Amino acid sequence: MKSELERHCHGAVEQYCRWSGSTSMVVAVSGGVDSMVLLHLLAKIQPELKLNLVVAHLEHGLRGEESRADARLVIQTCERLGIPCYARFVDEHFWQRQAGNFQDKARALRYTFFRQVGTDCFSGRAFAIATAMTQDDCLEKIFMDILRGRSLLGSLSHQQPDTLRPLRTISKEALIAYATGQQISWREDTSNHQDSYLRNRVRNQLIPLLREEFDFQKSIQSRFITDMEEGMTFLSEQLDALFASLLREGSLRVSDLRQLASFPQRQICLRFLQHHGIPPSEEKLALFIRLLTAKGTRSMDAGGGRQLVIAYENIRVSDHNAVAKPVTPLTVVSCGEFSLNGKQLRLTQFTSQSEKRFSLPANLVIFPLIIRSRRPGDTLALPGGHVKLKKALIDRKIPRQIRDSLVVVENRASQIIFVEGIGAILPRKNCSDTLEYTVEIL
């Protein structure tokens, strides 16, 4: 007969497998009691749910023989259970070259390793990273984020879609009892008793103080965590929907952000950076928000060779100091599809009653046509007179960085008849003919 913990784990894993459509999992195992219990629970339900399990263990190389003994226990246990195990051993000198918070760097390295193991083992198929995060871990994370001044949205709203945490509502006390009853071996990390890390001070000092002085018992902790997580998940979903409604072709409008209160404005800016794969930081967010009230074209270095640019009230991300490549001139003598430096252009002929995109009267389409980029001194013949192409692009608020890559079509009489971003260039208002052409940028 299954124990209550075994039934709970079975239900959580089965639900995840149905939702994700995958039964492949990388089990993150450190050798501590939480992850060793998770490993044994998953091994028990593996045949029934047809799970495809591999174990990943990262030895940080900072505790000498103690951490090497952790790795041996994990490897030996996997051999006994018949589950493949992949271990990575990190040299202690590696950490000396890493700047920033050690805990954050270590966590990032672990998850990079876990995902690499999953990618290699499952040949590109979907998989989950199963971790032994407990109710105690959730509570510690909440207090750590509060003390660091971090937003609870990031740590308490919906978890990563490729991460499975079947023990997150289970206390460590319950896992120790199960491990003892099932005679599961585990290792104790002696560094957990040192108060040099914030997590240890929260675990060893703050939470016991709250329990003793303010009767902050397990039942209250559980309700507190549940309410916080559900509330933050709801708020995060609302902000995700707002961001999706404001994002247009990868860009945002300054006017839309200025209308928001400080909190949602900051969250939309954060999501914009994440949408473009830019690691957010307090410095980047603060500068981003300051740029919203500045004037003219402004930008900030987003890292990774990219920059965030605000021009003509549009916010977008581009390559840093990118210079648009002019389109290589191409001469065409008839309708068809043409390739221009990665762009596809189609020129077709039809009667004026047909459905069209950018229509061109036949008397303007004088072959051969030259398809090119803009040139200094280009002029457009418009109903109100001649206008410099540069001014026309500025008037339409087309960003400077892309102007040199726009497609320009010129006829045999050296007259510009089409400009990408503007459309057909008609010298007079009534310029129709029996036949018309369309130009499309595909």
GROMACS .gro file of C-alpha atoms in nm:
model
  442
    1MET     CA    1   0.000   0.000   0.000
    2LYS     CA    2   0.129   0.344  -0.092
    3SER     CA    3   0.205   0.595   0.180
    4GLU     CA    4   0.048   0.940   0.178
    5LEU     CA    5   0.374   1.091   0.050
    6GLU     CA    6   0.396   0.834  -0.231
    7ARG     CA    7   0.036   0.903  -0.337
    8HIS     CA    8   0.102   1.277  -0.332
    9CYS     CA    9   0.413   1.244  -0.550
   10HIS     CA   10   0.236   1.006  -0.788
   11GLY     CA   11  -0.052   1.252  -0.835
   12ALA     CA   12   0.174   1.555  -0.886
   13VAL     CA   13   0.395   1.378  -1.142
   14GLU     CA   14   0.100   1.222  -1.327
   15GLN     CA   15  -0.069   1.561  -1.352
   16TYR     CA   16   0.248   1.720  -1.490
   17CYS     CA   17   0.297   1.443  -1.746
   18ARG     CA   18  -0.060   1.485  -1.872
   19TRP     CA   19  -0.019   1.863  -1.895
   20SER     CA   20   0.322   1.857  -2.065
   21GLY     CA   21   0.274   1.544  -2.276
   22SER     CA   22   0.619   1.422  -2.169
   23THR     CA   23   0.739   1.153  -1.928
   24SER     CA   24   1.112   1.231  -1.963
   25MET     CA   25   1.280   1.385  -1.657
   26VAL     CA   26   1.619   1.501  -1.538
   27VAL     CA   27   1.618   1.448  -1.160
   28ALA     CA   28   1.841   1.699  -0.979
   29VAL     CA   29   2.001   1.509  -0.689
   30SER     CA   30   2.248   1.666  -0.446
   31GLY     CA   31   2.269   1.380  -0.197
   32GLY     CA   32   2.071   1.561   0.073
   33VAL     CA   33   1.761   1.413   0.229
   34ASP     CA   34   1.515   1.607   0.009
   35SER     CA   35   1.658   1.501  -0.326
   36MET     CA   36   1.734   1.144  -0.214
   37VAL     CA   37   1.371   1.099  -0.110
   38LEU     CA   38   1.256   1.247  -0.443
   39LEU     CA   39   1.483   1.005  -0.631
   40HIS     CA   40   1.339   0.703  -0.448
   41LEU     CA   41   0.980   0.824  -0.492
   42LEU     CA   42   1.028   0.869  -0.867
   43ALA     CA   43   1.198   0.530  -0.894
   44LYS     CA   44   0.893   0.371  -0.725
   45ILE     CA   45   0.638   0.526  -0.961
   46GLN     CA   46   0.860   0.493  -1.271
   47PRO     CA   47   0.710   0.163  -1.397
   48GLU     CA   48   0.348   0.269  -1.349
   49LEU     CA   49   0.384   0.610  -1.519
   50LYS     CA   50   0.647   0.483  -1.767
   51LEU     CA   51   0.888   0.758  -1.667
   52ASN     CA   52   1.216   0.802  -1.852
   53LEU     CA   53   1.452   0.913  -1.575
   54VAL     CA   54   1.812   1.034  -1.569
   55VAL     CA   55   1.988   1.187  -1.268
   56ALA     CA   56   2.213   1.493  -1.276
   57HIS     CA   57   2.452   1.580  -0.993
   58LEU     CA   58   2.677   1.886  -0.983
   59GLU     CA   59   2.967   1.873  -0.737
   60HIS     CA   60   3.064   2.234  -0.665
   61GLY     CA   61   3.417   2.147  -0.555
   62LEU     CA   62   3.411   2.367  -0.244
   63ARG     CA   63   3.381   2.115   0.043
   64GLY     CA   64   3.663   1.878  -0.041
   65GLU     CA   65   3.611   1.514   0.056
   66GLU     CA   66   3.268   1.588   0.201
   67SER     CA   67   3.121   1.692  -0.134
   68ARG     CA   68   3.302   1.410  -0.316
   69ALA     CA   69   3.133   1.168  -0.076
   70ASP     CA   70   2.798   1.328  -0.170
   71ALA     CA   71   2.870   1.249  -0.535
   72ARG     CA   72   2.967   0.889  -0.458
   73LEU     CA   73   2.642   0.829  -0.270
   74VAL     CA   74   2.435   0.967  -0.559
   75ILE     CA   75   2.622   0.761  -0.819
   76GLN     CA   76   2.605   0.440  -0.615
   77THR     CA   77   2.234   0.486  -0.542
   78CYS     CA   78   2.160   0.538  -0.912
   79GLU     CA   79   2.355   0.223  -0.999
   80ARG     CA   80   2.146   0.027  -0.749
   81LEU     CA   81   1.819   0.172  -0.881
   82GLY     CA   82   1.922   0.122  -1.244
   83ILE     CA   83   1.889   0.492  -1.333
   84PRO     CA   84   2.156   0.664  -1.549
   85CYS     CA   85   2.352   0.927  -1.358
   86TYR     CA   86   2.554   1.218  -1.498
   87ALA     CA   87   2.787   1.402  -1.261
   88ARG     CA   88   2.991   1.715  -1.320
   89PHE     CA   89   3.281   1.807  -1.095
   90VAL     CA   90   3.370   2.177  -1.073
   91ASP     CA   91   3.719   2.289  -0.976
   92GLU     CA   92   3.723   2.529  -0.680
   93HIS     CA   93   3.933   2.775  -0.884
   94PHE     CA   94   3.638   2.813  -1.121
   95TRP     CA   95   3.447   3.009  -0.857
   96GLN     CA   96   3.735   3.249  -0.803
   97ARG     CA   97   3.684   3.374  -1.157
   98GLN     CA   98   3.309   3.431  -1.108
   99ALA     CA   99   3.185   3.774  -1.001
  100GLY     CA  100   2.858   3.838  -0.817
  101ASN     CA  101   2.652   3.646  -0.563
  102PHE     CA  102   2.781   3.290  -0.522
  103GLN     CA  103   2.439   3.136  -0.457
  104ASP     CA  104   2.294   3.293  -0.773
  105LYS     CA  105   2.595   3.186  -0.983
  106ALA     CA  106   2.585   2.831  -0.846
  107ARG     CA  107   2.214   2.797  -0.916
  108ALA     CA  108   2.258   2.926  -1.273
  109LEU     CA  109   2.542   2.677  -1.332
  110ARG     CA  110   2.333   2.388  -1.196
  111TYR     CA  111   2.036   2.460  -1.419
  112THR     CA  112   2.257   2.505  -1.723
  113PHE     CA  113   2.405   2.161  -1.649
  114PHE     CA  114   2.063   2.003  -1.588
  115ARG     CA  115   1.927   2.135  -1.918
  116GLN     CA  116   2.238   2.020  -2.104
  117VAL     CA  117   2.196   1.669  -1.961
  118GLY     CA  118   1.831   1.667  -2.070
  119THR     CA  119   1.915   1.792  -2.419
  120ASP     CA  120   2.188   1.531  -2.464
  121CYS     CA  121   1.990   1.239  -2.318
  122PHE     CA  122   1.652   1.303  -2.475
  123SER     CA  123   1.770   1.409  -2.823
  124GLY     CA  124   1.572   1.732  -2.839
  125ARG     CA  125   1.249   1.585  -2.699
  126ALA     CA  126   1.064   1.769  -2.425
  127PHE     CA  127   1.171   1.693  -2.069
  128ALA     CA  128   1.123   1.826  -1.716
  129ILE     CA  129   1.380   1.912  -1.451
  130ALA     CA  130   1.254   1.752  -1.130
  131THR     CA  131   1.379   1.924  -0.814
  132ALA     CA  132   1.318   1.851  -0.446
  133MET     CA  133   1.204   2.201  -0.346
  134THR     CA  134   1.005   2.170  -0.021
  135GLN     CA  135   0.761   2.385   0.172
  136ASP     CA  136   1.051   2.495   0.393
  137ASP     CA  137   1.247   2.605   0.085
  138CYS     CA  138   0.950   2.809  -0.041
  139LEU     CA  139   0.919   2.991   0.290
  140GLU     CA  140   1.292   3.062   0.304
  141LYS     CA  141   1.282   3.199  -0.051
  142ILE     CA  142   0.999   3.439   0.036
  143PHE     CA  143   1.188   3.584   0.333
  144MET     CA  144   1.515   3.602   0.139
  145ASP     CA  145   1.352   3.800  -0.142
  146ILE     CA  146   1.186   4.035   0.107
  147LEU     CA  147   1.515   4.097   0.287
  148ARG     CA  148   1.696   4.156  -0.043
  149GLY     CA  149   1.427   4.392  -0.168
  150ARG     CA  150   1.344   4.165  -0.462
  151SER     CA  151   1.000   4.142  -0.620
  152LEU     CA  152   0.802   3.841  -0.504
  153LEU     CA  153   0.649   3.816  -0.851
  154GLY     CA  154   0.958   3.646  -0.987
  155SER     CA  155   0.994   3.386  -0.714
  156LEU     CA  156   0.629   3.312  -0.630
  157SER     CA  157   0.441   3.334  -0.960
  158HIS     CA  158   0.423   3.038  -1.200
  159GLN     CA  159   0.737   2.827  -1.214
  160GLN     CA  160   0.934   2.758  -1.530
  161PRO     CA  161   0.733   2.529  -1.762
  162ASP     CA  162   1.019   2.277  -1.775
  163THR     CA  163   1.052   2.250  -1.395
  164LEU     CA  164   0.866   1.997  -1.179
  165ARG     CA  165   0.855   2.039  -0.799
  166PRO     CA  166   0.634   1.758  -0.664
  167LEU     CA  167   0.742   1.810  -0.300
  168ARG     CA  168   0.687   2.185  -0.274
  169THR     CA  169   0.393   2.147  -0.033
  170ILE     CA  170   0.573   1.886   0.181
  171SER     CA  171   0.775   1.980   0.490
  172LYS     CA  172   1.136   1.871   0.537
  173GLU     CA  173   1.027   1.713   0.863
  174ALA     CA  174   0.796   1.477   0.669
  175LEU     CA  175   1.075   1.387   0.425
  176ILE     CA  176   1.316   1.302   0.708
  177ALA     CA  177   1.051   1.079   0.863
  178TYR     CA  178   0.994   0.901   0.530
  179ALA     CA  179   1.367   0.858   0.465
  180THR     CA  180   1.417   0.713   0.813
  181GLY     CA  181   1.125   0.474   0.775
  182GLN     CA  182   1.238   0.358   0.429
  183GLN     CA  183   1.606   0.337   0.532
  184ILE     CA  184   1.711   0.582   0.262
  185SER     CA  185   2.069   0.703   0.298
  186TRP     CA  186   2.146   1.072   0.263
  187ARG     CA  187   2.426   1.318   0.327
  188GLU     CA  188   2.429   1.626   0.550
  189ASP     CA  189   2.584   1.943   0.407
  190THR     CA  190   2.773   2.087   0.704
  191SER     CA  191   2.780   2.431   0.540
  192ASN     CA  192   2.402   2.450   0.602
  193HIS     CA  193   2.481   2.511   0.970
  194GLN     CA  194   2.707   2.809   0.896
  195ASP     CA  195   2.545   3.151   0.901
  196SER     CA  196   2.765   3.306   0.631
  197TYR     CA  197   2.482   3.274   0.375
  198LEU     CA  198   2.152   3.461   0.399
  199ARG     CA  199   1.951   3.141   0.342
  200ASN     CA  200   2.114   2.980   0.645
  201ARG     CA  201   2.044   3.282   0.865
  202VAL     CA  202   1.679   3.277   0.756
  203ARG     CA  203   1.657   2.901   0.816
  204ASN     CA  204   1.852   2.885   1.142
  205GLN     CA  205   1.761   3.217   1.304
  206LEU     CA  206   1.464   3.402   1.155
  207ILE     CA  207   1.210   3.121   1.108
  208PRO     CA  208   1.278   2.962   1.452
  209LEU     CA  209   1.236   3.309   1.605
  210LEU     CA  210   0.900   3.357   1.432
  211ARG     CA  211   0.791   3.013   1.544
  212GLU     CA  212   0.886   3.066   1.907
  213GLU     CA  213   0.794   3.431   1.955
  214PHE     CA  214   0.494   3.467   1.720
  215ASP     CA  215   0.351   3.112   1.704
  216PHE     CA  216   0.433   3.091   1.330
  217GLN     CA  217   0.353   2.720   1.309
  218LYS     CA  218   0.348   2.484   1.009
  219SER     CA  219  -0.024   2.524   0.940
  220ILE     CA  220   0.010   2.904   0.931
  221GLN     CA  221   0.323   2.879   0.717
  222SER     CA  222   0.143   2.655   0.467
  223ARG     CA  223  -0.153   2.892   0.434
  224PHE     CA  224   0.081   3.191   0.406
  225ILE     CA  225   0.281   3.030   0.124
  226THR     CA  226  -0.032   2.920  -0.064
  227ASP     CA  227  -0.197   3.263  -0.044
  228MET     CA  228   0.122   3.439  -0.151
  229GLU     CA  229   0.185   3.205  -0.445
  230GLU     CA  230  -0.173   3.211  -0.574
  231GLY     CA  231  -0.195   3.589  -0.538
  232MET     CA  232   0.136   3.650  -0.714
  233THR     CA  233   0.050   3.404  -0.991
  234PHE     CA  234  -0.281   3.583  -1.054
  235LEU     CA  235  -0.110   3.923  -1.061
  236SER     CA  236   0.164   3.794  -1.290
  237GLU     CA  237  -0.092   3.653  -1.536
  238GLN     CA  238  -0.268   3.991  -1.547
  239LEU     CA  239   0.061   4.166  -1.618
  240ASP     CA  240   0.149   3.909  -1.888
  241ALA     CA  241  -0.184   3.980  -2.059
  242LEU     CA  242  -0.126   4.356  -2.038
  243PHE     CA  243   0.221   4.320  -2.186
  244ALA     CA  244   0.088   4.106  -2.473
  245SER     CA  245  -0.175   4.371  -2.550
  246LEU     CA  246   0.087   4.650  -2.562
  247LEU     CA  247   0.356   4.467  -2.762
  248ARG     CA  248   0.339   4.535  -3.136
  249GLU     CA  249   0.588   4.361  -3.365
  250GLY     CA  250   0.844   4.343  -3.085
  251SER     CA  251   0.808   4.712  -2.994
  252LEU     CA  252   0.630   4.921  -2.730
  253ARG     CA  253   0.487   5.272  -2.743
  254VAL     CA  254   0.621   5.528  -2.495
  255SER     CA  255   0.275   5.682  -2.461
  256ASP     CA  256   0.132   5.346  -2.348
  257LEU     CA  257   0.391   5.310  -2.073
  258ARG     CA  258   0.356   5.668  -1.954
  259GLN     CA  259  -0.012   5.606  -1.883
  260LEU     CA  260   0.068   5.325  -1.639
  261ALA     CA  261   0.125   5.359  -1.266
  262SER     CA  262   0.476   5.300  -1.139
  263PHE     CA  263   0.439   4.930  -1.049
  264PRO     CA  264   0.282   4.801  -1.375
  265GLN     CA  265   0.512   5.029  -1.575
  266ARG     CA  266   0.815   4.869  -1.415
  267GLN     CA  267   0.676   4.519  -1.471
  268ILE     CA  268   0.606   4.587  -1.840
  269CYS     CA  269   0.962   4.719  -1.884
  270LEU     CA  270   1.092   4.405  -1.713
  271ARG     CA  271   0.890   4.180  -1.944
  272PHE     CA  272   1.010   4.375  -2.249
  273LEU     CA  273   1.373   4.306  -2.156
  274GLN     CA  274   1.297   3.939  -2.092
  275HIS     CA  275   1.101   3.913  -2.419
  276HIS     CA  276   1.416   4.014  -2.606
  277GLY     CA  277   1.639   3.781  -2.404
  278ILE     CA  278   1.807   4.063  -2.212
  279PRO     CA  279   1.898   3.967  -1.852
  280PRO     CA  280   1.727   4.233  -1.640
  281SER     CA  281   1.898   4.419  -1.358
  282GLU     CA  282   1.804   4.702  -1.124
  283GLU     CA  283   2.039   4.935  -1.312
  284LYS     CA  284   1.891   4.851  -1.654
  285LEU     CA  285   1.533   4.887  -1.529
  286ALA     CA  286   1.604   5.223  -1.363
  287LEU     CA  287   1.771   5.361  -1.677
  288PHE     CA  288   1.494   5.221  -1.901
  289ILE     CA  289   1.229   5.400  -1.695
  290ARG     CA  290   1.428   5.727  -1.693
  291LEU     CA  291   1.453   5.714  -2.072
  292LEU     CA  292   1.073   5.715  -2.098
  293THR     CA  293   1.062   6.079  -1.990
  294ALA     CA  294   1.363   6.198  -2.193
  295LYS     CA  295   1.333   6.377  -2.527
  296GLY     CA  296   1.454   6.290  -2.874
  297THR     CA  297   1.620   5.967  -2.983
  298ARG     CA  298   1.781   5.795  -2.686
  299SER     CA  299   1.932   5.454  -2.617
  300MET     CA  300   2.096   5.237  -2.354
  301ASP     CA  301   2.342   4.951  -2.371
  302ALA     CA  302   2.146   4.629  -2.312
  303GLY     CA  303   2.453   4.405  -2.310
  304GLY     CA  304   2.542   4.126  -2.550
  305GLY     CA  305   2.609   4.370  -2.833
  306ARG     CA  306   2.254   4.508  -2.830
  307GLN     CA  307   2.093   4.834  -2.737
  308LEU     CA  308   1.748   4.950  -2.638
  309VAL     CA  309   1.644   5.240  -2.862
  310ILE     CA  310   1.359   5.488  -2.817
  311ALA     CA  311   1.290   5.684  -3.134
  312TYR     CA  312   0.970   5.849  -3.256
  313GLU     CA  313   0.798   5.723  -2.940
  314ASN     CA  314   0.872   5.358  -3.031
  315ILE     CA  315   1.076   5.134  -2.800
  316ARG     CA  316   1.270   4.854  -2.964
  317VAL     CA  317   1.589   4.650  -2.936
  318SER     CA  318   1.857   4.649  -3.205
  319ASP     CA  319   2.217   4.544  -3.253
  320HIS     CA  320   2.455   4.791  -3.093
  321ASN     CA  321   2.587   5.044  -3.345
  322ALA     CA  322   2.422   4.844  -3.622
  323VAL     CA  323   2.445   5.000  -3.964
  324ALA     CA  324   2.176   4.893  -4.207
  325LYS     CA  325   2.311   4.736  -4.523
  326PRO     CA  326   2.202   4.915  -4.841
  327VAL     CA  327   2.007   4.698  -5.082
  328THR     CA  328   2.217   4.581  -5.375
  329PRO     CA  329   2.068   4.741  -5.692
  330LEU     CA  330   1.877   4.497  -5.914
  331THR     CA  331   1.749   4.561  -6.266
  332VAL     CA  332   1.421   4.388  -6.364
  333VAL     CA  333   1.248   4.390  -6.701
  334SER     CA  334   0.917   4.221  -6.613
  335CYS     CA  335   0.690   4.119  -6.328
  336GLY     CA  336   0.794   3.845  -6.087
  337GLU     CA  337   0.949   3.779  -5.747
  338PHE     CA  338   1.290   3.914  -5.662
  339SER     CA  339   1.533   3.860  -5.375
  340LEU     CA  340   1.721   4.159  -5.234
  341ASN     CA  341   1.966   4.100  -4.950
  342GLY     CA  342   1.728   3.868  -4.768
  343LYS     CA  343   1.409   4.054  -4.863
  344GLN     CA  344   1.152   3.919  -5.107
  345LEU     CA  345   0.968   4.161  -5.337
  346ARG     CA  346   0.683   4.069  -5.570
  347LEU     CA  347   0.569   4.279  -5.870
  348THR     CA  348   0.240   4.174  -6.033
  349GLN     CA  349   0.005   4.318  -6.295
  350PHE     CA  350  -0.376   4.316  -6.267
  351THR     CA  351  -0.691   4.512  -6.351
  352SER     CA  352  -0.780   4.801  -6.122
  353GLN     CA  353  -1.081   4.613  -5.980
  354SER     CA  354  -0.863   4.338  -5.834
  355GLU     CA  355  -0.755   4.314  -5.474
  356LYS     CA  356  -0.419   4.483  -5.429
  357ARG     CA  357  -0.153   4.590  -5.182
  358PHE     CA  358   0.046   4.890  -5.305
  359SER     CA  359  -0.097   4.979  -5.645
  360LEU     CA  360   0.111   5.141  -5.919
  361PRO     CA  361  -0.051   5.285  -6.235
  362ALA     CA  362   0.082   5.119  -6.548
  363ASN     CA  363   0.204   5.448  -6.696
  364LEU     CA  364   0.457   5.472  -6.408
  365VAL     CA  365   0.587   5.116  -6.444
  366ILE     CA  366   0.831   5.177  -6.728
  367PHE     CA  367   1.071   4.885  -6.763
  368PRO     CA  368   1.346   4.823  -6.690
  369LEU     CA  369   1.300   4.902  -6.320
  370ILE     CA  370   1.585   4.953  -6.077
  371ILE     CA  371   1.529   4.808  -5.730
  372ARG     CA  372   1.775   4.957  -5.485
  373SER     CA  373   1.822   5.133  -5.152
  374ARG     CA  374   1.801   5.510  -5.103
  375ARG     CA  375   2.074   5.740  -5.229
  376PRO     CA  376   2.181   6.088  -5.123
  377GLY     CA  377   1.962   6.349  -5.293
  378ASP     CA  378   1.671   6.113  -5.373
  379THR     CA  379   1.356   6.315  -5.446
  380LEU     CA  380   0.991   6.211  -5.459
  381ALA     CA  381   0.742   6.362  -5.705
  382LEU     CA  382   0.422   6.414  -5.503
  383PRO     CA  383   0.093   6.591  -5.583
  384GLY     CA  384   0.205   6.890  -5.375
  385GLY     CA  385   0.551   6.914  -5.532
  386HIS     CA  386   0.889   6.755  -5.497
  387VAL     CA  387   1.003   6.635  -5.152
  388LYS     CA  388   1.338   6.494  -5.043
  389LEU     CA  389   1.313   6.124  -4.958
  390LYS     CA  390   1.503   6.188  -4.634
  391LYS     CA  391   1.235   6.435  -4.519
  392ALA     CA  392   0.954   6.198  -4.618
  393LEU     CA  393   1.108   5.922  -4.405
  394ILE     CA  394   1.148   6.159  -4.110
  395ASP     CA  395   0.789   6.280  -4.144
  396ARG     CA  396   0.669   5.919  -4.128
  397LYS     CA  397   0.887   5.857  -3.822
  398ILE     CA  398   1.078   5.570  -3.979
  399PRO     CA  399   1.377   5.494  -3.751
  400ARG     CA  400   1.709   5.620  -3.882
  401GLN     CA  401   1.879   5.283  -3.826
  402ILE     CA  402   1.667   5.105  -4.089
  403ARG     CA  403   1.633   5.375  -4.355
  404ASP     CA  404   1.931   5.257  -4.561
  405SER     CA  405   1.786   4.905  -4.590
  406LEU     CA  406   1.446   5.013  -4.727
  407VAL     CA  407   1.355   4.905  -5.079
  408VAL     CA  408   1.329   5.182  -5.341
  409VAL     CA  409   1.189   5.117  -5.689
  410GLU     CA  410   1.291   5.349  -5.973
  411ASN     CA  411   1.161   5.336  -6.334
  412ARG     CA  412   1.347   5.387  -6.661
  413ALA     CA  413   1.283   5.761  -6.644
  414SER     CA  414   1.479   5.772  -6.311
  415GLN     CA  415   1.153   5.843  -6.125
  416ILE     CA  416   1.102   5.683  -5.782
  417ILE     CA  417   0.767   5.505  -5.793
  418PHE     CA  418   0.777   5.301  -5.469
  419VAL     CA  419   0.945   5.323  -5.127
  420GLU     CA  420   0.916   5.055  -4.861
  421GLY     CA  421   0.744   5.204  -4.557
  422ILE     CA  422   0.576   5.475  -4.766
  423GLY     CA  423   0.417   5.287  -5.056
  424ALA     CA  424   0.346   5.397  -5.411
  425ILE     CA  425   0.476   5.742  -5.507
  426LEU     CA  426   0.208   5.908  -5.723
  427PRO     CA  427   0.298   6.242  -5.886
  428ARG     CA  428  -0.068   6.351  -5.898
  429LYS     CA  429  -0.387   6.253  -5.719
  430ASN     CA  430  -0.566   6.105  -6.023
  431CYS     CA  431  -0.305   5.881  -6.176
  432SER     CA  432  -0.512   5.577  -6.274
  433ASP     CA  433  -0.484   5.359  -6.585
  434THR     CA  434  -0.657   5.055  -6.732
  435LEU     CA  435  -0.389   4.831  -6.585
  436GLU     CA  436  -0.222   4.856  -6.247
  437TYR     CA  437   0.065   4.682  -6.073
  438THR     CA  438   0.116   4.583  -5.711
  439VAL     CA  439   0.439   4.583  -5.516
  440GLU     CA  440   0.462   4.365  -5.206
  441ILE     CA  441   0.746   4.319  -4.959
  442LEU     CA  442   0.696   3.955  -4.857
   0.00000   0.00000   0.00000
